[in-house]
Short mmCIF file of C-alpha atoms and ligand atoms in Angstrom, two decimals:
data_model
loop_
_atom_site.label_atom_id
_atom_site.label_comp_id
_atom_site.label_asym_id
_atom_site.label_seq_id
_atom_site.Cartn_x
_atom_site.Cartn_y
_atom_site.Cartn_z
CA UNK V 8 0.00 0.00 0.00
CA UNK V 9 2.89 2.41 0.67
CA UNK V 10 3.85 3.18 -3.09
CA UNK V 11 0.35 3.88 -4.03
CA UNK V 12 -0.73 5.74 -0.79
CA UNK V 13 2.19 8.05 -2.12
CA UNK V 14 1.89 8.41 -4.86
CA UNK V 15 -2.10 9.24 -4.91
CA UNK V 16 -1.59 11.31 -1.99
CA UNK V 17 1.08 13.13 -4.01
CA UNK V 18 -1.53 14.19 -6.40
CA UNK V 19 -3.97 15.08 -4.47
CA UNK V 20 -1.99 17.32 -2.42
CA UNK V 21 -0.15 18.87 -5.11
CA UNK V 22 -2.77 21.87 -4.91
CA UNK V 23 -1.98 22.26 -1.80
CA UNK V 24 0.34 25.27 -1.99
CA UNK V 25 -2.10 26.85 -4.13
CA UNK V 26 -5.09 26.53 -1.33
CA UNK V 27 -3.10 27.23 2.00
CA UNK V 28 -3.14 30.61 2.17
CA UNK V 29 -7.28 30.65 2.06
CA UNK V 30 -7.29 27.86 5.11
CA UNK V 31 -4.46 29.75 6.32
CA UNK V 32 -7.19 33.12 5.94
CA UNK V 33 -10.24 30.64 7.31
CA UNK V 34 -8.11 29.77 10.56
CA UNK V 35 -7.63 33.42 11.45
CA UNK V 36 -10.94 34.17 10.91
CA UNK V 37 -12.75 31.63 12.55
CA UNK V 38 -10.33 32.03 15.46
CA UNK V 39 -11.38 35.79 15.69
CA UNK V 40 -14.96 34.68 15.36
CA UNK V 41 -15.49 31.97 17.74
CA UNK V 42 -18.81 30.26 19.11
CA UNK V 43 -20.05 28.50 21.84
CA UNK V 44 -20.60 25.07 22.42
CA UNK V 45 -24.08 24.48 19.87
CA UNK V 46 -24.49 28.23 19.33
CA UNK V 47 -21.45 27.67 15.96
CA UNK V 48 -24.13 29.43 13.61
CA UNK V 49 -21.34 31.43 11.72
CA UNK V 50 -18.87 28.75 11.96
CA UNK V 51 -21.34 26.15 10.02
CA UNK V 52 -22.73 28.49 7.41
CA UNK V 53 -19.02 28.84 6.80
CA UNK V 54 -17.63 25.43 6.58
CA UNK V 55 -21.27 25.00 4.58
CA UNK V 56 -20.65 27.46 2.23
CA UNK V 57 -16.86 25.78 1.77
CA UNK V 58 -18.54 21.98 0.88
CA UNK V 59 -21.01 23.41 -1.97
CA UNK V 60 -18.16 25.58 -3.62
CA UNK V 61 -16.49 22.54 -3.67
CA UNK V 62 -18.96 20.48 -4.99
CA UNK V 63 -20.29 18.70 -2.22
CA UNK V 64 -23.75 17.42 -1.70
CA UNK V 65 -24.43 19.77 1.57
CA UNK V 66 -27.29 18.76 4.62
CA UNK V 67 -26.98 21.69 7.53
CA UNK V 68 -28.51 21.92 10.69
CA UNK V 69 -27.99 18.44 11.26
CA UNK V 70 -27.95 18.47 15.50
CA UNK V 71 -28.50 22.19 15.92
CA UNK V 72 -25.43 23.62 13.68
CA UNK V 73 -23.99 19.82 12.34
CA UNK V 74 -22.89 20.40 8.42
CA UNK V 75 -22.68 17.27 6.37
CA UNK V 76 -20.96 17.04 2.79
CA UNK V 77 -20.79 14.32 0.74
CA UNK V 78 -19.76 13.27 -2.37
CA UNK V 79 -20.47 9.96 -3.68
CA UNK V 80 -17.92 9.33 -6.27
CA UNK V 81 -18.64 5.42 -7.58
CA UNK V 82 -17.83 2.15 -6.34
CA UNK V 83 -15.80 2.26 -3.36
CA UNK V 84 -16.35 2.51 0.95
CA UNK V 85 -17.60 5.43 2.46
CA UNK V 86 -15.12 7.01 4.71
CA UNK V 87 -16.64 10.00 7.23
CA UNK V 88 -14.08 12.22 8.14
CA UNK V 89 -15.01 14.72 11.25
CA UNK V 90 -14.11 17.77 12.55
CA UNK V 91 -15.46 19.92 15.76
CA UNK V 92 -16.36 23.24 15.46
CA UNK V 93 -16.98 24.79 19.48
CA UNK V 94 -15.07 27.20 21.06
CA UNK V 95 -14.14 27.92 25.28
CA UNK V 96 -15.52 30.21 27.65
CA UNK V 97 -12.36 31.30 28.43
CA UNK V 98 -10.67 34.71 27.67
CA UNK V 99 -7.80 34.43 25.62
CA UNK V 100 -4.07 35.16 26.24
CA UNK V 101 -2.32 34.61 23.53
CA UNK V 102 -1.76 37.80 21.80
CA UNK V 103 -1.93 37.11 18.53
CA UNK V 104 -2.85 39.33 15.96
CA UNK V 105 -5.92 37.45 14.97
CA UNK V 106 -7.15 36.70 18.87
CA UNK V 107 -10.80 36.05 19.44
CA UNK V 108 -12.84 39.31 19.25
CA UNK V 109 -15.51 38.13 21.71
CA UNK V 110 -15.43 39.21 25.20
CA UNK V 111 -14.69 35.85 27.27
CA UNK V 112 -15.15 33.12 24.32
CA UNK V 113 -11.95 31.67 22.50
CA UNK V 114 -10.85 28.96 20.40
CA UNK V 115 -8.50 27.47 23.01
CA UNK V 116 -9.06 23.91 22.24
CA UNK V 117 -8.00 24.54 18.79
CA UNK V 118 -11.46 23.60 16.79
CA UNK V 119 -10.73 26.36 14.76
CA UNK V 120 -7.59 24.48 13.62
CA UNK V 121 -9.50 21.33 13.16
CA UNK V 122 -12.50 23.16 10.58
CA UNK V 123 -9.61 24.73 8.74
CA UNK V 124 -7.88 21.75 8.32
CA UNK V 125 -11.34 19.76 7.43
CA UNK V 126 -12.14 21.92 5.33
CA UNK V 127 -8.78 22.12 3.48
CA UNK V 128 -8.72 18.65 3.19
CA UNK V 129 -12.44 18.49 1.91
CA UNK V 130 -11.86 20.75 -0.80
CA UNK V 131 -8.31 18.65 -2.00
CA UNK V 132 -10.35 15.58 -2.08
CA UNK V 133 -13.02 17.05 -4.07
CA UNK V 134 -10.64 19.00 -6.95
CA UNK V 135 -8.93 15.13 -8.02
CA UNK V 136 -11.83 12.55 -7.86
CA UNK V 137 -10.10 10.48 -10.72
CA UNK V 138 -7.89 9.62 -7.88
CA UNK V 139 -10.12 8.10 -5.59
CA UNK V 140 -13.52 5.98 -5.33
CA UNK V 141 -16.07 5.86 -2.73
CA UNK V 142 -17.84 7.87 -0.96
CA UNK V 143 -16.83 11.13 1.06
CA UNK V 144 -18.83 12.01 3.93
CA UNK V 145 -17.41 15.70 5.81
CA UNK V 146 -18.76 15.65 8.97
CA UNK V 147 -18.67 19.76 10.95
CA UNK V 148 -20.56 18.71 14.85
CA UNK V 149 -20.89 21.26 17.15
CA UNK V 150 -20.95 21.16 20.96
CA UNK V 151 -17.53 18.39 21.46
CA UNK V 152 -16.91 20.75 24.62
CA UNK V 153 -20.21 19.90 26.31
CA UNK V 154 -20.21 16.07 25.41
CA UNK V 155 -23.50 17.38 23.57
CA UNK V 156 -23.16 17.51 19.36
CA UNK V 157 -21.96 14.04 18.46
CA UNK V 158 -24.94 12.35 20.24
CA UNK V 159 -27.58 15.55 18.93
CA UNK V 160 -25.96 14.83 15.28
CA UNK V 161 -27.05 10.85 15.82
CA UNK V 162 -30.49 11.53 17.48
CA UNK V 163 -31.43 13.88 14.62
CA UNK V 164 -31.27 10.56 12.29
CA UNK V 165 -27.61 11.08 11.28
CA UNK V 166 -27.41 6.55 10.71
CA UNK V 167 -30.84 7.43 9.04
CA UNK V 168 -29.85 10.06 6.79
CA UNK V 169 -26.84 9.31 5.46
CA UNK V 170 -24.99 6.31 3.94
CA UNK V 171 -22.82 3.56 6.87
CA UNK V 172 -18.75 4.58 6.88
CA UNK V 173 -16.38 1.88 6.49
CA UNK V 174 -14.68 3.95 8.89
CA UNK V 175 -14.96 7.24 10.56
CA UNK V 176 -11.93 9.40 10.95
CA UNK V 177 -10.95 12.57 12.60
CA UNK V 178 -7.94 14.43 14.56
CA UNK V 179 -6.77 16.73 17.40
CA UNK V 180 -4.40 19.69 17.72
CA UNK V 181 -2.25 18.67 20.70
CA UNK V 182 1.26 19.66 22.03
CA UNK V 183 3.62 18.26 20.21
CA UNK V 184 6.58 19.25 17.55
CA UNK V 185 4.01 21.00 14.58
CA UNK V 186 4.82 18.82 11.57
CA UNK V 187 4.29 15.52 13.50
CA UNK V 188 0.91 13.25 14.01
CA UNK V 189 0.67 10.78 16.64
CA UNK V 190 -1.36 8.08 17.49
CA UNK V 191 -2.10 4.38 18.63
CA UNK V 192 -4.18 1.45 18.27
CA UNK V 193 -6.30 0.70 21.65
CA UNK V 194 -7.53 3.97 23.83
CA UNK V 195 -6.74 7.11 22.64
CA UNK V 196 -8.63 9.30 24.84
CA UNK V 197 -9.89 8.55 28.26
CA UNK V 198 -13.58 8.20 29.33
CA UNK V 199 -14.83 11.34 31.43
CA UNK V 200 -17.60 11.46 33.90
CA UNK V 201 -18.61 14.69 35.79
CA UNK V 202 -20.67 14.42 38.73
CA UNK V 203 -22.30 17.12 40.93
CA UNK V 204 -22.72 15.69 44.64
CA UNK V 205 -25.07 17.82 46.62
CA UNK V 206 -24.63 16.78 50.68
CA UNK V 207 -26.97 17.40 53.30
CA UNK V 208 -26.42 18.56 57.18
CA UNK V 209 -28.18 20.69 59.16
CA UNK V 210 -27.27 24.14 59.39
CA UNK V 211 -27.08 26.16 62.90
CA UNK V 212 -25.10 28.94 64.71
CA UNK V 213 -21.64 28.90 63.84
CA UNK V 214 -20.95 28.91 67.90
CA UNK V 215 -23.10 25.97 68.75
CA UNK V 216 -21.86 23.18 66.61
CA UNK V 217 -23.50 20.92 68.75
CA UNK V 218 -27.13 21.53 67.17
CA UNK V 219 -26.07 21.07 63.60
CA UNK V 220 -24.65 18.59 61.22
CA UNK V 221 -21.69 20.22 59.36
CA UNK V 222 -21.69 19.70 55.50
CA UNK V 223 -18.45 21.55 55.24
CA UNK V 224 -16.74 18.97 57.30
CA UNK V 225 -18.72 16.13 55.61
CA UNK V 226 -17.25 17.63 52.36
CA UNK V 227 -13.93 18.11 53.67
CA UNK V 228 -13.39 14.52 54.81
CA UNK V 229 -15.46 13.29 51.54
CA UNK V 230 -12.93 15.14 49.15
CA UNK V 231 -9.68 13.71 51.31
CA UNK V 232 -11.83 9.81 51.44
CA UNK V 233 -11.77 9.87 47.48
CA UNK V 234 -8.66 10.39 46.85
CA UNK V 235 -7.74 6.85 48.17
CA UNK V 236 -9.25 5.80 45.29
CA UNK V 237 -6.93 5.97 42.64
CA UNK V 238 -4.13 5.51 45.04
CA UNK V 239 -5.91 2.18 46.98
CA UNK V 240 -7.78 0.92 44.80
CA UNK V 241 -6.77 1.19 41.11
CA UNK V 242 -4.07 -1.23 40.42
CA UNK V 243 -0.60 0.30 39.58
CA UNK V 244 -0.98 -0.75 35.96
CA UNK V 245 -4.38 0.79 35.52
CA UNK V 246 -4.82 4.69 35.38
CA UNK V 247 -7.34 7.20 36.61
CA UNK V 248 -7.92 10.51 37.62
CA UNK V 249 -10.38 11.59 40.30
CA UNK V 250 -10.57 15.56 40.37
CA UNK V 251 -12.89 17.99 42.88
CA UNK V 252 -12.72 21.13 40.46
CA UNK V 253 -16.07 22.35 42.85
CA UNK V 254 -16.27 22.80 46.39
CA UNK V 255 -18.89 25.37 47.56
CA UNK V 256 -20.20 25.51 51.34
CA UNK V 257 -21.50 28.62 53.09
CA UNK V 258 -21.98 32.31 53.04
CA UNK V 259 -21.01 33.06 56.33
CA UNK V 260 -17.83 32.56 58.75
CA UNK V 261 -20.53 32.27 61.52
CA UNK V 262 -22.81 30.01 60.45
CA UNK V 263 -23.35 26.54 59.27
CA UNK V 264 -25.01 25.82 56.61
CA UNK V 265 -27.04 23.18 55.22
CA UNK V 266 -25.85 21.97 52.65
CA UNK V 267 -22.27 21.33 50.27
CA UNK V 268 -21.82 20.56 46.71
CA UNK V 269 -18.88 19.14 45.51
CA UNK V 270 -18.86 18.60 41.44
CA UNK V 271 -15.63 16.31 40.69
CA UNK V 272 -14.34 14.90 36.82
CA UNK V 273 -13.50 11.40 36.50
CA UNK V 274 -10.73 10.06 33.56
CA UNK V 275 -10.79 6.19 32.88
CA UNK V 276 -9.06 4.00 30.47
CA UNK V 277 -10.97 0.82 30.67
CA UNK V 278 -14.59 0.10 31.31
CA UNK V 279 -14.19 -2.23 33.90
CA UNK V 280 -12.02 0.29 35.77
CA UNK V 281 -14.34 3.34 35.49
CA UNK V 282 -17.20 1.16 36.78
CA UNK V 283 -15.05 0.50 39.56
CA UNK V 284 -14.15 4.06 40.25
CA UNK V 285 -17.45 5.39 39.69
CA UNK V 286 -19.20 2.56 42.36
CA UNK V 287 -16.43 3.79 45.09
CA UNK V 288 -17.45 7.18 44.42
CA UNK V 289 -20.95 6.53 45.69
CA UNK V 290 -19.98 4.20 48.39
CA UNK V 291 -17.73 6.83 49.93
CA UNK V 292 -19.68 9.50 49.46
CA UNK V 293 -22.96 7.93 51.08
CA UNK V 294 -20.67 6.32 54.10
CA UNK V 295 -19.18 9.80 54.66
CA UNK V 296 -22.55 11.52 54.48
CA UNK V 297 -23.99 8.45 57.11
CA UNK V 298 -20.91 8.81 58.96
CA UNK V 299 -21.69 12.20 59.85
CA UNK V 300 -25.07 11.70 60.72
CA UNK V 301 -26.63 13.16 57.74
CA UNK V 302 -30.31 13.89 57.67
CA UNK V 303 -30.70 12.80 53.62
CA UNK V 304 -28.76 10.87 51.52
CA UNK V 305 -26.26 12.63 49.30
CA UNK V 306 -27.64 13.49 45.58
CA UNK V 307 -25.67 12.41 42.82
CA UNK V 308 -26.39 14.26 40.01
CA UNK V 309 -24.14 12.98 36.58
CA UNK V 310 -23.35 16.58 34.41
CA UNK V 311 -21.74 14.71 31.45
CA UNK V 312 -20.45 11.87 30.44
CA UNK V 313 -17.59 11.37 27.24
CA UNK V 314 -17.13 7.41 25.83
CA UNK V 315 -14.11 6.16 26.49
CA UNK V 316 -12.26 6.41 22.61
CA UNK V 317 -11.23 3.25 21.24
CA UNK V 318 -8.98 3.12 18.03
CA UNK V 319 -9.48 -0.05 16.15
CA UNK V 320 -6.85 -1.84 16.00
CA UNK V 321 -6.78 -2.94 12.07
CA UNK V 322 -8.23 0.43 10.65
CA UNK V 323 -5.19 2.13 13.02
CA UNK V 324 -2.52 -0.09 11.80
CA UNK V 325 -3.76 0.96 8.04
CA UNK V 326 -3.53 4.48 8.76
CA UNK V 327 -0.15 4.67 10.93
CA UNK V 328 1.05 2.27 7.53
CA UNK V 329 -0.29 5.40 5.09
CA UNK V 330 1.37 8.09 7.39
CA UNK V 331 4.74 6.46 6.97
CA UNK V 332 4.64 6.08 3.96
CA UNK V 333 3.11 9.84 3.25
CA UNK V 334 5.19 11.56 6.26
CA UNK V 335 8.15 9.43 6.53
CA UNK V 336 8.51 7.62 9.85
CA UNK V 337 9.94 10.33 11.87
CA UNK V 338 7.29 12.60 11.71
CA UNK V 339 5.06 10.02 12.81
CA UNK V 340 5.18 9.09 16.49
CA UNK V 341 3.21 6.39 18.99
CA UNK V 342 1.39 7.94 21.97
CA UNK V 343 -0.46 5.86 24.19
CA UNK V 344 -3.91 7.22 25.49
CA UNK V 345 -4.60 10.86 26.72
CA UNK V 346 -6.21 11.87 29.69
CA UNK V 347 -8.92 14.12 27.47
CA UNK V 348 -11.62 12.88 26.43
CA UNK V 349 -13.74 13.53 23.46
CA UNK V 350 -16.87 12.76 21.90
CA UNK V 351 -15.83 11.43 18.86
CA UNK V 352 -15.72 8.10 20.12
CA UNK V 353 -19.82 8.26 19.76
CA UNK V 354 -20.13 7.71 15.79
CA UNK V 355 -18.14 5.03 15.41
CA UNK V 356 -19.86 3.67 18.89
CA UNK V 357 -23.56 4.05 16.69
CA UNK V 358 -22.57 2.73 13.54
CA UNK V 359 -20.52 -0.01 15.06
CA UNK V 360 -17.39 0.62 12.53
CA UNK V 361 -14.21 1.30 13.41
CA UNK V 362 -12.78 5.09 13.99
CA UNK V 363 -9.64 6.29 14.45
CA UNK V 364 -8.82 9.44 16.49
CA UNK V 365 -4.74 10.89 16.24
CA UNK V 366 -3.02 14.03 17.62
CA UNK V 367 -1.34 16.64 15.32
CA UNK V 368 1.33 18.49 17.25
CA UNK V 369 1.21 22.38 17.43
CA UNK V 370 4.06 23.54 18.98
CA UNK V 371 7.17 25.42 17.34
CA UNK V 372 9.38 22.32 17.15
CA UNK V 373 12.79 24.53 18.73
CA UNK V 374 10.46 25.40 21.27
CA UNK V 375 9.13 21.83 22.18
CA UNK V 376 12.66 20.63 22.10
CA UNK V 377 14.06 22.66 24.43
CA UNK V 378 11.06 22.61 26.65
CA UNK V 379 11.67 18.81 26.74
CA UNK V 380 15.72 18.80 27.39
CA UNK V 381 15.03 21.36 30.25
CA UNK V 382 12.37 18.61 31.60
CA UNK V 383 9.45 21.43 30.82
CA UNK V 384 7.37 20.18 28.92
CA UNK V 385 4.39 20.74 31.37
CA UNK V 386 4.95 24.17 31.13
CA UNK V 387 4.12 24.79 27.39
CA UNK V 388 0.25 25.87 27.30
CA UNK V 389 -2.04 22.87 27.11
CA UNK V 390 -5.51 22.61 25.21
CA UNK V 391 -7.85 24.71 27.41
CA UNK V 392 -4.90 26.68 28.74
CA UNK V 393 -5.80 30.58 28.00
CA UNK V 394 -2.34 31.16 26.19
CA UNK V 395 -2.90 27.80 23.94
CA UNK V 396 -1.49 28.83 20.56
CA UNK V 397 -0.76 26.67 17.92
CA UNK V 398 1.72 27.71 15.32
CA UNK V 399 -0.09 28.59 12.13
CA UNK V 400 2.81 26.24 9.98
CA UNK V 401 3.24 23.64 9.49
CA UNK V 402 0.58 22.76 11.48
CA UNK V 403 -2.03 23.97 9.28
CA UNK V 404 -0.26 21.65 6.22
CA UNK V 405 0.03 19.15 8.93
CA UNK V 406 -3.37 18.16 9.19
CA UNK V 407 -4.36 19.06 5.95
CA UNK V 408 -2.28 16.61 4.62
CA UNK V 409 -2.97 13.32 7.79
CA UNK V 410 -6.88 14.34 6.62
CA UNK V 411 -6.59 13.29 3.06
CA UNK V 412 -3.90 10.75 3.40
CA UNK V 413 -6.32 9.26 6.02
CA UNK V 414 -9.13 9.48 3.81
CA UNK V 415 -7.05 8.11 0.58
CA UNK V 416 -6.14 4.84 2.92
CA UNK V 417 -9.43 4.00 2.17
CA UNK V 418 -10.77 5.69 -1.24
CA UNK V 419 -7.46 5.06 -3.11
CA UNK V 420 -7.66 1.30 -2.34
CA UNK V 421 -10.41 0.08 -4.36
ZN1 LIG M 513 -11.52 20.83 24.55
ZN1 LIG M 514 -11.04 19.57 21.71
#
């Protein structure tokens, strides 16, 4: 397969050049303009507007603001390649030149980077059909940062609607050198569980203790009780993460109050270990809460839930095969799972057909070195991170290019 990914790929992406500075204009401008979670009205009509200039067969609104292109182009599998269009609310830092122009919204995941690169790829695809056979499907969802568009794209008939991928496909701007992808068969991102846990006591003078039960200490203890969790109870080879982002008690220094609400985020790598973690949640939680004498059982109240992300292990191999053979083997690196999460993980989940999910890296690559020989490479601005800044190239040509090789694994096969 090598050869021909190559040499398809080659021709493909020989327009490239040509197109980059319009994804390169698209990236700015979406990343000026950016949208909350299933509010991406602008983004869509955009990345709409893109598919049916480039020929595509164009369904919007699918989910709220969900944009799907296709092109069915003979004989051949049907390959859905997907790309998330939300942004954060969370003020950028970054200081570029093209920084978000809403007060308090930003693009600090990066979704910006993934529609530009989508798109980009979309359009390559569609300007060399004698190269490929198949079907195209260009999936734009909205809301990945609420766990919300991938499952409101499949409840508003998305299996119905449109033709069964072979496979479904789709990437991540992550830190990393920019010019690299990375990726590996098995879990790729973690599965993510929020949970709001409201606890009762009994609120009372702040100088007679004695008539009230005190949430704030229930919480207290609770918080301490859960992290033996991952450190008693998950074996050393397993991984988890068990974090209280929320703990609100009180108004007063004087008084007790009634109640506490802890909201905590749970990341799991296995099933059988987040049912684990999840059951010890509620066990400790209720013991603490009877331990203190409460006068109601704690509510638990789930806020989201991501899937854990599974990358087949076949349809991976193919694609780490093509982006050797596209990239050359140094630019294309193994990394086991992440601790995000994503909702991606859902279509492939519905239509029971493999997905694969990989990481293009967007930092400077003199920069990432020399973060990692000085041992800091937790320092450089993560996804969600306020200064998060991707490097406009080669990332941008990056992913452009892992979209439609990725895609051409498939079409170019037949
Ligand atoms: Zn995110
Ligand atoms: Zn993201």
């Amino acid at each position: 397969m090598g050869q021909d990914i190559r040499s398809s790929a080659s021709t493909v992406l020989a327009n490239m050049g040509a197109l980059m500075p319009g994804v390169e204009a698209l990236y700015r401008d979406i990343h000026s303009h950016p949208e909350l979670s299933m509010q991406e009205t602008r983004t869509a009509g955009i990345a709409a507007d893109k598919l049916k200039g480039a020929g595509y067969e164009v369904t919007t609104g699918v989910g709220k603001t969900g944009v799907v292109g296709l092109i069915r182009n003979g004989e051949g599998p049907t390959v859905m390649l997907r790309a998330d269009m939300d942004a954060l609310p969370v003020t950028e830092e970054t200081g570029v030149p093209y920084a978000s122009k809403v007060p308090g919204v930003s693009h600090m995941c990066g979704h910006d980077m993934h529609v530009a690169w989508l798109a980009g790829a979309a359009t390559l695809l569609a300007q060399s059909r004698e190269r490929w056979k198949g079907t195209l499907m260009v999936v734009f969802q909205p809301g990945e940062e609420i766990a919300a568009g991938a499952r409101a794209m499949i409840d508003d008939g998305l299996l119905k609607r449109f033709p069964t991928p072979a496979v479904v496909l789709g990437q991540h701007v992550m830190v990393g050198p920019a010019g690299t992808v990375a990726g590996s068969a098995g879990p790729i991102t973690s599965a993510a569980d929020s949970l709001q846990i409201r606890l009762f006591g009994r609120g009372a003078h702040g100088s007679m203790p004695q008539a009230s039960i005190d949430p704030v200490v229930m919480a207290a203890s609770t918080v301490l009780r859960l992290q033996t969790i991952v450190s008693r109870e998950v074996a050393a080879t397993d991984a988890a993460v068990i974090t209280v982002g929320v703990l609100q008690a009180g108004t007063k220094e004087n008084v007790i109050p009634d109640d506490a609400i802890i909201k905590l985020n749970v990341r799991t790598f296995d099933a059988g270990v987040r049912k684990h973690v999840l059951e010890a949640i509620e066990r400790i939680v209720n013991a603490e809460a009877a331990a203190s004498g409460a006068p109601r059982k704690p509510e638990i109240t789930p806020l989201d839930q991501y899937p854990l992300n599974v990358n087949d292990e076949k349809a991976s191999n193919r694609i780490a095969e093509a982006f050797r053979a596209y990239f050359s083997p140094e630019r294309v690196k193994h990394t086991g799972p992440a601790p995000a999460s994503e909702d991606f993980g859902c279509f492939g989940t519905a239509w029971q057909v493999p997905s694969v999910f990989w990481f293009v890296g967007g930092n400077d690559p003199e920069v990432y070195a020399k973060a990692k020989a000085a041992g800091k490479l937790n320092e450089l601005p993560v996804n969600h991170s306020p200064k998060f800044a991707p490097v406009l190239h080669p990332t941008l040509e990056t992913g452009v290019e892992a979209m439609v090789v990725g895609a051409l694994a498939w079409l170019a096969a037949g």
